[in-house]
Every structure is written in structure tokens, then in C-alpha cells.
Coordinates of C-alpha atoms in Angstrom, one line a residue:
Chain A
M30 CA 11.3 74.6 81.4
N31 CA 9.9 77.6 82.5
E32 CA 6.4 78.6 80.5
S33 CA 6.8 81.0 77.5
I34 CA 5.8 84.6 78.1
V35 CA 5.2 85.5 74.8
R36 CA 4.4 82.5 71.8
L37 CA 3.7 83.2 68.3
R38 CA 3.1 80.7 65.9
N39 CA 2.7 81.5 62.0
L40 CA 1.6 84.8 62.7
S41 CA 0.7 87.2 59.9
K42 CA -0.4 90.7 59.3
S43 CA -1.5 92.2 55.8
F44 CA -2.5 95.4 55.2
A45 CA -4.7 96.0 51.5
G46 CA -2.1 93.5 50.4
V47 CA 1.3 94.5 52.0
D48 CA 2.3 91.6 54.5
A49 CA 3.7 93.8 57.1
V50 CA 4.0 90.5 59.0
Q51 CA 4.9 87.3 57.6
A52 CA 4.5 84.0 59.5
V53 CA 6.6 85.0 62.5
E54 CA 7.4 82.8 65.1
M55 CA 8.7 83.4 68.6
E56 CA 9.3 82.9 72.2
V57 CA 10.1 84.6 75.4
T58 CA 10.8 83.2 77.9
P59 CA 9.7 85.0 81.8
G60 CA 11.8 87.7 82.8
E61 CA 13.9 87.7 79.4
R62 CA 14.5 91.1 78.0
R63 CA 14.4 90.6 74.2
A64 CA 15.2 93.4 71.7
V65 CA 13.3 93.4 68.6
L66 CA 15.6 95.2 65.8
G67 CA 15.6 96.0 62.2
P68 CA 15.0 99.0 59.6
N69 CA 11.7 100.7 58.9
G70 CA 9.2 98.7 57.5
A71 CA 10.6 95.8 58.9
G72 CA 7.0 95.0 60.9
K73 CA 8.6 95.7 64.3
T74 CA 5.5 97.9 65.2
T75 CA 2.8 95.9 63.5
L76 CA 4.5 93.0 65.7
F77 CA 3.8 95.0 68.8
N78 CA 0.6 95.6 68.2
L79 CA -0.3 92.6 67.2
I80 CA 1.1 91.3 70.4
A81 CA -0.8 93.6 72.3
G82 CA -4.1 93.2 70.6
A83 CA -4.1 97.1 68.6
E84 CA -4.6 95.0 65.5
R85 CA -5.8 91.2 64.6
P86 CA -3.5 88.5 62.9
T87 CA -4.7 87.9 59.6
A88 CA -3.4 84.4 60.1
G89 CA -1.3 82.7 63.3
A90 CA -1.8 82.6 66.6
I91 CA -0.8 84.3 69.8
E92 CA 0.0 83.2 73.2
L93 CA 0.5 85.5 76.2
F94 CA 1.6 83.9 79.8
G95 CA 0.5 80.8 78.8
R96 CA -2.9 81.2 76.9
D97 CA -4.3 81.7 73.9
V98 CA -4.9 85.5 73.2
T99 CA -5.4 85.9 69.6
N100 CA -9.1 86.9 70.0
L101 CA -8.8 88.9 72.9
P102 CA -9.4 92.6 72.8
A103 CA -6.4 94.7 73.8
W104 CA -8.1 95.7 77.5
Q105 CA -8.1 92.4 78.2
R106 CA -4.7 91.5 77.4
A107 CA -4.2 94.3 79.7
R108 CA -5.6 92.9 82.5
L109 CA -3.3 89.9 82.3
G110 CA -0.4 92.3 82.4
L111 CA 0.6 93.7 79.1
A112 CA 1.4 97.0 79.4
R113 CA 3.2 99.1 76.1
T114 CA 4.8 102.1 75.3
F115 CA 4.0 103.3 71.6
Q116 CA 7.0 105.1 68.8
T117 CA 5.4 108.5 69.6
S118 CA 4.9 109.4 73.2
R119 CA 0.7 108.7 74.0
V120 CA 0.2 110.6 77.4
L121 CA -3.1 111.6 78.2
P122 CA -2.8 115.2 77.6
G123 CA -5.8 117.1 79.4
L124 CA -4.6 115.1 83.2
S125 CA -1.4 116.1 85.7
V126 CA 1.7 114.1 85.4
E127 CA 0.0 112.3 88.8
D128 CA -3.2 111.6 86.9
N129 CA -1.6 110.1 84.2
L130 CA 0.0 108.2 86.5
Y131 CA -3.3 107.5 88.7
V132 CA -5.2 106.0 85.6
A133 CA -2.5 103.7 84.4
A134 CA -2.2 102.2 87.6
L135 CA -6.5 102.5 88.2
G136 CA -6.7 100.7 84.6
A137 CA -4.4 97.9 85.6
D138 CA -6.4 97.5 88.8
G139 CA -9.7 96.9 86.8
G140 CA -11.5 99.0 89.3
H141 CA -12.4 102.4 86.9
L142 CA -16.1 101.4 87.3
R143 CA -16.5 102.8 90.8
F144 CA -18.2 105.8 90.9
V145 CA -16.5 106.4 94.6
A146 CA -13.0 106.8 95.4
N147 CA -11.8 104.6 98.6
R148 CA -8.7 103.5 100.2
R149 CA -7.8 101.3 97.1
D150 CA -6.9 104.8 95.5
A151 CA -5.5 106.5 98.1
R152 CA -3.1 103.4 97.5
L153 CA -3.4 103.8 93.5
R154 CA -2.4 107.5 94.1
S155 CA 0.8 106.2 96.2
R156 CA 1.9 104.2 93.4
A157 CA 1.5 106.9 90.7
R158 CA 3.6 109.1 92.9
G159 CA 6.6 106.4 93.6
A160 CA 6.5 105.9 90.1
A161 CA 6.9 109.7 89.0
E162 CA 10.1 109.6 91.1
R163 CA 11.2 106.7 89.6
V164 CA 11.1 107.8 85.7
G165 CA 12.5 111.6 87.4
L166 CA 9.3 113.0 87.5
A167 CA 8.4 113.8 91.2
D168 CA 8.6 117.6 90.7
R169 CA 5.9 117.8 88.1
L170 CA 3.4 115.7 89.5
R171 CA 0.6 118.9 89.1
S172 CA 2.1 119.9 85.8
S173 CA -0.1 119.1 82.5
A174 CA 1.4 116.7 80.4
R175 CA 0.6 118.3 78.0
D176 CA 3.0 120.9 79.0
L177 CA 5.5 118.3 79.3
S178 CA 8.6 118.7 77.2
H179 CA 9.3 115.9 74.8
G180 CA 12.0 113.7 77.1
E181 CA 9.6 114.2 79.8
Q182 CA 6.5 113.3 78.0
R183 CA 8.5 109.9 76.9
Q184 CA 9.4 109.6 81.0
L185 CA 5.8 109.7 81.5
E186 CA 5.3 107.4 78.8
L187 CA 7.6 105.0 80.5
G188 CA 6.0 105.8 83.7
I189 CA 2.7 104.9 82.7
A190 CA 3.4 101.7 81.3
M191 CA 5.8 101.0 84.4
V192 CA 3.5 101.9 87.2
A193 CA 1.0 99.0 86.1
E194 CA 3.0 96.5 87.3
P195 CA 3.4 94.0 84.7
R196 CA 4.3 90.7 83.5
L197 CA 5.2 92.0 79.7
L198 CA 6.0 95.1 79.0
L199 CA 6.3 96.2 75.6
L200 CA 8.2 98.8 74.8
D201 CA 8.0 100.6 71.3
E202 CA 11.7 102.7 70.3
P203 CA 11.2 104.4 74.4
A204 CA 15.1 106.3 73.8
A205 CA 13.5 108.3 70.3
G206 CA 14.1 111.6 70.4
L207 CA 16.0 111.6 74.1
S208 CA 19.3 113.9 74.5
R209 CA 22.7 111.8 75.5
A210 CA 22.4 112.0 79.3
E211 CA 18.4 110.7 78.6
R212 CA 19.1 107.6 77.0
Q213 CA 21.5 106.8 79.9
L214 CA 19.3 107.1 82.6
L215 CA 17.0 105.2 80.0
T216 CA 19.3 102.7 80.1
Q217 CA 20.0 102.3 83.3
L218 CA 16.7 102.9 84.4
L219 CA 15.8 99.7 82.3
L220 CA 18.1 97.4 84.1
S221 CA 17.1 98.1 87.1
L222 CA 13.3 96.7 86.1
D223 CA 12.6 93.8 88.9
R224 CA 13.3 90.1 87.2
D225 CA 9.6 89.5 87.1
V226 CA 8.9 91.9 84.7
T227 CA 9.9 90.1 81.2
V228 CA 10.8 93.3 78.7
M229 CA 10.6 93.4 74.8
L230 CA 12.4 96.4 73.3
I231 CA 12.1 98.1 69.6
E232 CA 14.6 100.7 69.4
H233 CA 16.6 102.2 66.8
D234 CA 19.3 103.2 68.9
M235 CA 22.1 100.2 68.8
D236 CA 23.9 101.0 71.8
V237 CA 20.6 101.2 74.4
A238 CA 19.3 97.8 72.9
L239 CA 22.1 95.9 72.6
T240 CA 23.5 96.9 76.1
I241 CA 19.3 95.9 77.9
A242 CA 19.1 92.4 75.7
E243 CA 19.9 89.3 76.3
R244 CA 18.6 88.1 73.3
V245 CA 18.0 89.8 70.1
T246 CA 15.3 89.5 67.1
I247 CA 15.9 90.9 63.8
M248 CA 13.2 91.7 60.9
H249 CA 13.2 92.5 57.7
Y250 CA 10.1 92.7 55.6
G251 CA 8.2 91.6 58.2
R252 CA 9.9 88.3 58.8
V253 CA 12.2 87.1 61.0
V254 CA 15.8 86.9 59.7
L255 CA 17.7 86.2 62.3
E256 CA 17.3 85.4 66.5
G257 CA 20.8 85.3 68.7
T258 CA 22.9 87.1 72.0
P259 CA 23.7 90.2 71.0
A260 CA 27.3 89.7 70.7
E261 CA 26.4 87.3 68.0
I262 CA 23.9 90.2 65.9
R263 CA 26.8 92.0 65.8
A264 CA 28.8 89.8 64.3
D265 CA 26.4 88.5 61.9
Q266 CA 27.0 90.1 58.6
R267 CA 24.0 89.8 57.6
V268 CA 22.9 92.6 59.5
H269 CA 24.9 94.8 58.5
D270 CA 23.9 94.1 55.1
I271 CA 19.9 94.7 55.8
Y272 CA 20.9 97.7 58.2
L273 CA 23.5 99.3 55.2
G274 CA 20.4 98.7 52.6
R275 CA 22.4 95.7 50.4
T276 CA 19.9 93.1 48.7
Y277 CA 18.9 90.3 51.6
A278 CA 17.5 87.3 50.0
V279 CA 14.8 86.4 53.1
Chain B
M3 CA -5.0 141.4 93.8
R4 CA -6.9 141.0 97.2
A5 CA -9.2 143.6 96.2
Y6 CA -10.0 142.1 93.0
T7 CA -10.2 138.9 94.5
T8 CA -12.9 140.1 97.3
A9 CA -14.6 141.9 94.2
R10 CA -14.7 138.6 92.3
W11 CA -16.3 137.0 95.3
I12 CA -19.0 139.8 95.9
V13 CA -19.7 139.8 91.9
L14 CA -20.5 135.6 92.7
A15 CA -22.4 136.6 96.0
V16 CA -24.8 138.9 94.2
I17 CA -25.4 136.4 91.4
G18 CA -26.0 133.7 94.1
I19 CA -28.5 136.3 96.1
M20 CA -30.3 137.4 93.3
V21 CA -30.1 133.5 92.0
T22 CA -31.6 132.5 95.2
L23 CA -34.5 135.6 95.6
L24 CA -35.6 135.7 91.9
P25 CA -39.1 134.8 93.0
E26 CA -38.9 137.5 95.5
L27 CA -37.5 140.1 93.5
S28 CA -38.9 140.0 90.7
P29 CA -42.7 140.1 88.6
T30 CA -43.7 136.5 88.1
Y31 CA -43.1 137.2 84.1
V32 CA -39.0 136.6 84.5
S33 CA -39.7 133.0 86.8
S34 CA -41.9 131.6 84.3
S35 CA -40.3 133.0 80.8
I36 CA -37.2 133.7 81.5
A37 CA -35.7 131.7 84.9
L38 CA -37.2 128.1 84.0
P39 CA -36.9 127.9 80.6
T40 CA -32.7 129.0 81.6
L41 CA -32.5 126.3 84.0
T42 CA -34.5 123.6 81.8
T43 CA -32.9 124.5 79.1
G44 CA -29.3 124.4 80.9
L45 CA -29.9 121.0 82.4
C46 CA -30.5 119.5 79.1
A47 CA -27.1 121.5 77.8
I48 CA -25.0 120.4 80.9
S49 CA -25.7 116.9 79.4
L50 CA -23.9 117.5 76.3
T51 CA -21.5 120.0 77.9
F52 CA -20.3 117.0 80.3
L53 CA -20.0 114.1 77.8
S54 CA -18.1 116.9 75.1
T55 CA -15.8 118.5 78.1
Y56 CA -15.4 115.1 79.9
G57 CA -15.9 112.4 77.2
G58 CA -14.6 114.2 73.8
L59 CA -18.2 113.4 72.6
V60 CA -20.5 115.8 71.3
S61 CA -24.2 114.7 71.2
L62 CA -27.0 115.5 68.7
A63 CA -29.1 112.9 70.8
Q64 CA -29.8 115.0 73.3
T65 CA -32.9 116.4 73.0
G66 CA -34.0 113.4 71.0
L67 CA -33.7 111.4 74.8
F68 CA -35.5 114.7 76.8
G69 CA -38.3 113.6 74.6
V70 CA -38.1 110.0 75.5
A71 CA -38.7 111.2 79.5
G72 CA -40.4 114.1 78.6
L73 CA -43.6 112.5 76.4
L74 CA -43.4 109.0 78.0
A75 CA -43.8 111.5 82.0
A76 CA -46.9 113.1 80.4
S77 CA -48.3 110.7 78.6
L78 CA -48.8 108.4 81.7
A79 CA -49.9 111.2 84.0
V80 CA -52.2 112.7 81.1
E81 CA -54.0 109.7 79.4
S82 CA -52.4 106.6 81.9
H83 CA -53.6 109.3 85.2
V84 CA -50.3 107.9 86.9
D85 CA -49.1 109.8 90.0
P86 CA -47.0 113.0 88.2
A87 CA -43.7 112.5 90.5
L88 CA -43.9 108.6 89.5
A89 CA -44.4 109.0 85.8
G90 CA -41.2 111.4 85.5
L91 CA -39.4 109.1 87.7
I92 CA -40.5 106.3 84.7
G93 CA -39.9 108.5 82.3
I94 CA -36.3 109.3 83.8
A95 CA -35.5 105.7 83.8
A96 CA -36.4 105.4 80.0
A97 CA -34.6 108.3 78.7
A98 CA -31.4 106.4 81.0
T99 CA -31.9 102.9 79.1
A100 CA -32.2 104.4 75.7
G101 CA -29.1 106.9 76.5
L102 CA -27.9 103.0 77.1
L103 CA -29.3 101.5 73.7
F104 CA -28.3 104.6 72.3
G105 CA -24.7 104.9 73.6
A106 CA -23.8 101.1 72.7
L107 CA -24.4 102.1 69.3
A108 CA -22.8 105.1 68.9
S109 CA -19.7 104.9 71.4
S110 CA -17.2 103.0 69.2
S111 CA -17.2 105.8 66.8
T112 CA -15.9 109.5 67.9
G113 CA -15.6 112.9 65.9
T114 CA -18.1 113.4 63.1
Y115 CA -19.3 109.9 62.5
F116 CA -20.3 110.6 66.3
L117 CA -22.0 113.4 65.9
M118 CA -23.8 111.8 62.8
I119 CA -25.1 108.9 64.7
T120 CA -26.3 110.8 68.0
L121 CA -28.3 113.1 64.9
A122 CA -29.7 110.3 63.3
L123 CA -30.6 109.0 66.6
G124 CA -32.4 112.3 68.2
E125 CA -33.8 112.5 64.8
I126 CA -35.7 108.8 64.9
S127 CA -37.0 109.9 68.5
Y128 CA -38.7 112.9 67.0
Y129 CA -40.4 111.2 64.0
L130 CA -41.3 108.3 66.4
F131 CA -43.2 110.5 68.4
S132 CA -44.6 112.5 65.6
A133 CA -46.0 109.1 64.3
V134 CA -47.7 107.8 67.3
P135 CA -51.0 109.0 68.3
A136 CA -50.2 108.0 72.5
F137 CA -48.2 110.8 72.6
G138 CA -50.2 113.1 70.7
L139 CA -48.9 113.4 67.6
H140 CA -47.2 116.8 66.3
E141 CA -50.7 118.7 68.8
G142 CA -48.6 117.0 71.3
I143 CA -50.1 116.3 74.8
N144 CA -51.5 119.3 76.8
A145 CA -52.8 119.8 80.8
V146 CA -49.7 118.6 81.7
F147 CA -49.0 119.3 85.3
P148 CA -46.4 118.5 88.1
P149 CA -47.1 117.1 91.3
S150 CA -49.7 119.2 93.4
W151 CA -46.9 120.2 96.2
L152 CA -44.9 122.3 93.6
G153 CA -47.9 124.5 92.5
D154 CA -49.4 126.1 89.4
P155 CA -45.9 126.4 87.3
V156 CA -47.8 129.7 85.6
R157 CA -49.2 131.3 87.8
H158 CA -47.5 131.1 91.0
P159 CA -44.1 129.2 89.9
T160 CA -41.9 129.8 93.0
A161 CA -42.2 126.4 94.5
I162 CA -41.7 124.8 91.2
Y163 CA -38.7 127.5 90.6
Y164 CA -36.5 126.5 93.8
F165 CA -37.2 122.8 93.4
I166 CA -36.0 123.3 89.8
L167 CA -32.9 124.9 91.2
L168 CA -32.1 122.6 93.4
V169 CA -32.2 119.9 91.1
A170 CA -30.0 122.0 89.0
V171 CA -27.5 123.2 91.5
G172 CA -28.1 118.9 92.5
F173 CA -26.8 117.6 88.9
H174 CA -23.9 120.3 88.8
L175 CA -22.7 119.5 92.2
L176 CA -23.0 115.9 91.4
L177 CA -21.6 116.0 87.8
R178 CA -18.4 118.2 89.4
Y179 CA -18.0 115.5 92.0
L180 CA -18.1 112.7 89.8
V181 CA -14.9 113.9 86.9
R182 CA -13.2 113.3 90.6
T183 CA -14.2 110.0 91.1
P184 CA -12.5 107.2 89.6
F185 CA -15.0 106.5 86.5
G186 CA -14.5 110.3 86.1
M187 CA -10.8 110.3 85.6
A188 CA -11.2 107.0 83.2
L189 CA -13.5 108.9 81.3
Q190 CA -10.9 112.0 81.2
G191 CA -8.5 110.0 80.1
V192 CA -10.6 108.0 77.1
R193 CA -11.7 111.5 75.6
D194 CA -7.8 112.4 75.4
D195 CA -6.9 108.6 73.8
P196 CA -9.2 106.1 73.7
E197 CA -6.2 103.9 72.4
R198 CA -3.7 104.7 75.4
M199 CA -6.9 103.8 77.1
T200 CA -7.4 100.7 75.7
A201 CA -3.2 99.8 76.1
L202 CA -3.8 100.3 80.4
G203 CA -7.0 98.0 80.5
Y204 CA -10.2 100.4 79.7
N205 CA -13.0 99.2 77.3
V206 CA -14.0 102.4 76.2
R207 CA -17.1 101.5 74.7
V208 CA -18.4 100.4 78.0
H209 CA -17.2 103.6 79.9
R210 CA -18.4 105.8 76.9
T211 CA -21.8 104.2 77.0
L212 CA -22.2 104.6 81.2
A213 CA -21.6 108.1 80.1
F214 CA -24.2 108.5 77.9
A215 CA -26.4 106.4 80.0
L216 CA -25.8 108.6 82.7
A217 CA -26.0 112.3 80.1
A218 CA -29.5 110.8 78.9
A219 CA -30.7 110.7 82.8
I220 CA -29.9 114.3 83.2
A221 CA -31.4 115.2 79.5
G222 CA -34.6 113.3 80.5
T223 CA -34.5 115.3 83.7
A224 CA -34.9 118.1 81.9
G225 CA -37.5 116.4 79.6
V226 CA -39.9 116.5 82.2
L227 CA -39.3 119.3 84.0
A228 CA -40.0 121.4 80.9
A229 CA -43.3 119.4 80.2
W230 CA -44.4 120.4 83.9
T231 CA -43.2 124.2 83.5
N232 CA -44.8 124.6 79.9
T233 CA -47.9 122.2 81.3
R234 CA -47.2 120.7 77.8
I235 CA -44.8 118.9 75.9
S236 CA -45.0 117.5 71.6
A237 CA -42.9 115.7 69.2
D238 CA -42.3 119.3 68.0
S239 CA -40.2 120.1 71.7
I240 CA -37.6 118.2 70.5
S241 CA -37.1 119.1 67.2
L242 CA -33.8 119.8 64.9
G243 CA -34.9 123.5 65.6
V244 CA -34.7 122.9 69.3
T245 CA -31.8 120.4 68.8
I246 CA -29.6 123.3 67.3
G247 CA -30.9 125.4 70.3
V248 CA -29.8 123.0 72.9
L249 CA -26.5 122.9 70.4
E250 CA -25.9 127.0 70.7
A251 CA -26.8 127.4 74.3
A252 CA -23.9 124.6 75.0
V253 CA -21.4 127.1 72.4
I254 CA -22.6 130.1 73.5
G255 CA -21.9 129.2 77.2
G256 CA -18.9 127.5 76.2
M257 CA -18.2 123.6 75.8
Y258 CA -14.8 123.3 78.3
S259 CA -16.7 124.2 81.5
L260 CA -20.2 122.8 82.7
E261 CA -20.7 126.8 83.9
G262 CA -21.2 127.5 80.6
A263 CA -24.5 125.3 79.8
W264 CA -26.2 127.8 82.2
I265 CA -24.6 131.3 80.8
G266 CA -25.4 129.9 77.7
A267 CA -29.3 128.8 78.4
F268 CA -29.9 131.9 80.2
T269 CA -28.3 134.1 77.0
L270 CA -30.4 131.9 74.1
T271 CA -33.2 132.5 76.5
V272 CA -32.8 136.1 76.9
L273 CA -31.8 136.6 73.6
S274 CA -35.1 134.6 72.6
I275 CA -37.4 136.1 74.5
Y276 CA -36.4 140.0 74.2
G277 CA -34.4 140.0 70.2
P278 CA -37.8 139.5 68.3
A279 CA -38.6 142.6 69.5
F280 CA -35.6 145.0 68.6
T281 CA -35.7 142.6 65.0
D282 CA -36.8 140.3 62.4
R283 CA -33.8 138.9 61.4
Y284 CA -33.1 137.8 65.1
A285 CA -31.9 134.3 63.3
T286 CA -29.8 135.9 61.5
V287 CA -28.2 138.1 64.4
L288 CA -28.2 134.9 66.7
G289 CA -25.9 132.8 63.8
I290 CA -23.6 136.2 63.5
L291 CA -23.3 135.8 67.4
F292 CA -23.1 132.1 67.3
L293 CA -20.3 132.6 64.2
A294 CA -18.6 135.7 65.9
I295 CA -18.0 133.0 69.4
V296 CA -17.2 130.4 67.6
L297 CA -13.9 132.2 66.2
V298 CA -12.9 134.8 68.5
S299 CA -14.2 133.0 71.7
P300 CA -13.9 129.2 71.5
G301 CA -14.4 128.8 74.9
G302 CA -17.3 130.9 74.8
L303 CA -18.7 133.4 77.1
T304 CA -17.3 131.3 80.0
G305 CA -14.4 131.2 78.1
V306 CA -14.1 135.6 77.2
L307 CA -14.6 135.5 81.0
T308 CA -12.4 133.3 82.0
S309 CA -9.9 135.5 79.8
I310 CA -10.7 138.5 81.0
D311 CA -10.6 137.2 85.1
R312 CA -6.7 136.0 83.9
R313 CA -5.7 139.3 82.4
V314 CA -6.7 141.3 85.0
R315 CA -4.9 139.0 87.8
H316 CA -1.8 139.2 85.7
A317 CA -2.1 143.2 85.4
L318 CA -2.7 143.0 89.3
S319 CA 0.1 140.7 89.9
N320 CA 2.5 143.1 87.8
Q321 CA 1.6 146.0 89.5
Q322 CA 2.3 144.1 93.0
L323 CA 6.0 142.9 91.9
P324 CA 7.7 146.5 91.3
A325 CA 5.9 148.1 94.6
L326 CA 7.2 144.6 96.3
A327 CA 10.6 145.0 94.7
D328 CA 10.9 149.5 95.9
R329 CA 9.3 148.4 99.0
G330 CA 12.4 145.4 99.1
A331 CA 15.4 148.1 97.8
S332 CA 14.1 150.6 100.9
E333 CA 14.1 147.7 103.6
Q334 CA 18.0 147.1 102.9
P335 CA 20.6 147.5 105.3
R336 CA 22.6 150.6 104.6
G337 CA 26.0 149.9 105.2

């Protein structure tokens, strides 16, 4: 059996008495496409923050790539091969599109304390331009990130995550605010990702989420209430109840 | 448009020539009382502008670091008879080391908290130096002279002027180069979104601390050079008033570009010399000027100049477009 890419054990997070994530157990295998779904306030983004190291858990343990990273800071987890996008675009507004992607590649490369540019940087720049082409921003390389439209910023956000060539990609609502055509492009792009990359995805657009995901985890009030294939999730009445706001005992 | 670009280059060239030939073109007084304070204040201000523009960190500890280097170098040279050049280098190294410590303490915060922590560190430096006899208390250390090859900074300031000009240009170019290096690019990323940069694998605290230490070395260099040009330095050289003066220079010149530090330092130096002759309420006038710049042009005088330049270019290109259209119409083949 393959080693898990993500393994969460009894993971919990409380904020001032509010249990955002409660005793979550989860295992994601290499190359898997996993959607984490649930209504607003279900704890999905908090779960991603815990995995990425942006938040410290109140209890439980996190393993990434077979290693306990519970106490590892976010930047070290990124160096292990984790990349993420955020719910709202977090591009670097003062830099150009190419520089955004270059800085992202540089971060994963670990050479950012160099005071002299060298051949490595030429390679990283080339990788940055490749990523821009992949996310459809090849003609905006010199544009300042703050001048991009919302859709373009989402594309850049995805490019920033992908240029690092991660082993684990956490995508927090990548389709939010995109037009129908842009969503289709995004879906195609995510489907075309190499199997070396494991993808975890939070998404409110069910078409996008269930097209990409092979397994789906449903969260509600901070707990995992259901896990299964997209077909099983579609057929389960509890999922309909949760999304329709009907009382559901967790 | 071409004529305007040429005129712009001519103005810049004239300024460059005036700065280069200043000791030959002006009385000694101008070099020693305007040019040298402009360069040393500008050097301290550029360390602040660098941190602010490229790191997003507005530091009020720069004059404290200026004092660490200046007072230590002066004390070593005057009290312990260490060669002034070596004492200066030791002072700058001490400022960089203090910068590492200050940076490590302050780098986990940003905005107002960073401002307050660095203000506290600057004030601690001031009170420390005012209380330690080896640093001359409030009377300070007098008869601080530069290395003999730089001559007498008061009566014959030509040699030290060129030396400080070279140092200033060197640091300016170094900073411009640095911001395009991997370190500088990452620093700008940290300025824009530290959380994003952490998620990309950057140790934001280390980055900020190193930037702070580099800026401390520049502020420290300014401290040593100021002690040499004034032939004295005291704890009062790094008081809160001086800290605010450096901040004023950076803001008046413009916190969004390195050039602003020199423009602001020059403006403030000239105003501080000639302003009191015109009015007893010089400080009030300076305060109003500061307020006006903050409100009207957050980019300072550099921002005003850039804006004028952009408008002129825009107006000229708008004039050219109809002319080109007319020429295009006249060149249409006749049917």
C-alpha cells in the first residue's frame, strides 16, 4: 500500500470556545484528487490552514509525506512540497505577473537568501514563464499583479501554487468569482495536472468539484460526516439535507 | 516629446555636474554646512526608505543605529586612540550587529507595532548613550576627526565631500541592485503579503531581520560619517527630535523611492539653515509643510516631480497623436 500524502489524526481546532474543526480523521493517498465540501462555516478552510501550518491545532496530529509536521512552521511545510491557494486571491500586488511566479518558484527552490542572481534564476524565470502560459497569462507577464482582473488574479494564484511543482496542492475555492468559461478552463487545467501532484480542493461549485474529485469528504460543524466517491455523495440524502440547512445530527 | 526628453536629461546632467563639482563651484560654507549634512542625513534616510519601500517596514530605530556606530567609532578613536578608519569600520559592524538584534526583536510585527517597537529600541539607545560616561553623556565626544587622508572636514571639506559622495552613490546603487536580486525580490514579496510568502516557503522573520541589519549598516555608516564631518557626536545626536527629523526627510522626499531620501534630506537641511532667518515659527512652518505633503502627495516631492513628468509626457503624446493622424491622412493615396 502507498504511503499517505496527508494523514490527519483526531485533529481539532478551537477559536475562543468555538470548535471550528473537531476530531477529524483523514487520509489522502498519493495522486488522489480529494474534494472537501460542506456549507459555509463547516471548517473546511480552517482544516486547510491546519494542514498548511497557518494555524496550530488545539489537539491531534498532522502527517505530510509520511512525516509528522504538527509542530513544523508553514514555511517548512512548503519546502517539503506543499503549495496552496487562498479563498481570496493572495497575489503579490507590487510585483509583475512574471515576478510573482518567479518569487513562488524561488521559494520552493530555497535559494532566496542569495544576493547575486545566477543560472538558477534564469531557470526559475523560464519556469515562471511556462507557468504563466499554462494558466493563460503569457501575454500579461509584464503587467503588475494589482492591475489584473479578478479572474486573472485567480489564474495567477493558481500559477503561483503550480510553479512551485508541489507534491501536494491545496486549492481553496479556486473557481470563486470566475465566469462559466473560466471555470471550464480551470476544470480542464486541474484535470490535466500530473499524477505526481496530489490535489485537495475546497469548492462550492459542485460541477467543478465533482468533475475533478475522485473522493469527497463532507464536513459540517467542524466534523467529517461523510466520505465517498462523487457518485455516492450525489446519492446520499444527508448531503442534500446539509446543503438545504435541514437539521442533521452529527 | 523628444525635445522634452532631451531637456529632462540636460536638467539631470546639470544637477549631476553641480553635485560633482560642488566644492569647486561654491564657497566652503556650502560644502560643509549644506552638502555634508545632506549626504549624511540622506544616508540615514535612505536606510529608512529602503526598509519602507521594499520591506514595508517603517523603522524609527535608524538614528539609534546611527548612534551605535557614530558614538562607538568616536569613543574608540578619541578615548582609545584607535585609527579612525578602523574605529569607523568597527562602529559600522556594531551597528549591523545591533540591527540583527533589533530586527530579530521587531520582525515578527508590522505596521504600528513595528513602528512602536523600533521607536522603543531607538529610545533605549538614546538613554543608554546618555547614561554611559565612555560615550560622553549629553556633552558627547569632541575632536572626532576623520582619517588624515580625508583632510580637515571644516576648513577644507573637499576630500571628505568626495569620499562621502562616493559612499552615498555606492550605497544608492547597491540598494538599486539589491532589490532585483533573489533576496530583494523576496523582500518585496514579504512587503506585499507576508502570509502568502510564508506559504511559499519563505522564513519571513529571517528575511526582515537581514534587511534590517543591512539598513542598520547603512545608518551606521551615516553615523560614523556624521561624527567625522561634525567633528563631534553626542547622545543628543540621536534624540527623538533627530529621529523625527530623519523620518521627515524621508517623507518630504518620498517614501516610495530611494531618490526621495536625498531630495528630502537636501530640502530639510536647506530649510533648517535658512528657515529660522525668515521666521521664528520655523518648526510650525515645517510641520505645515510636512502635513501638506502627507495630504497632497503621499509620494513626497519625488511623487510631485514624477506626477508633473507624467502629465507633461501625457500632454505631449496627446499633441503628437492628432499631428500623426493629420500626417497619416495627408499620406493616403488619392483615388
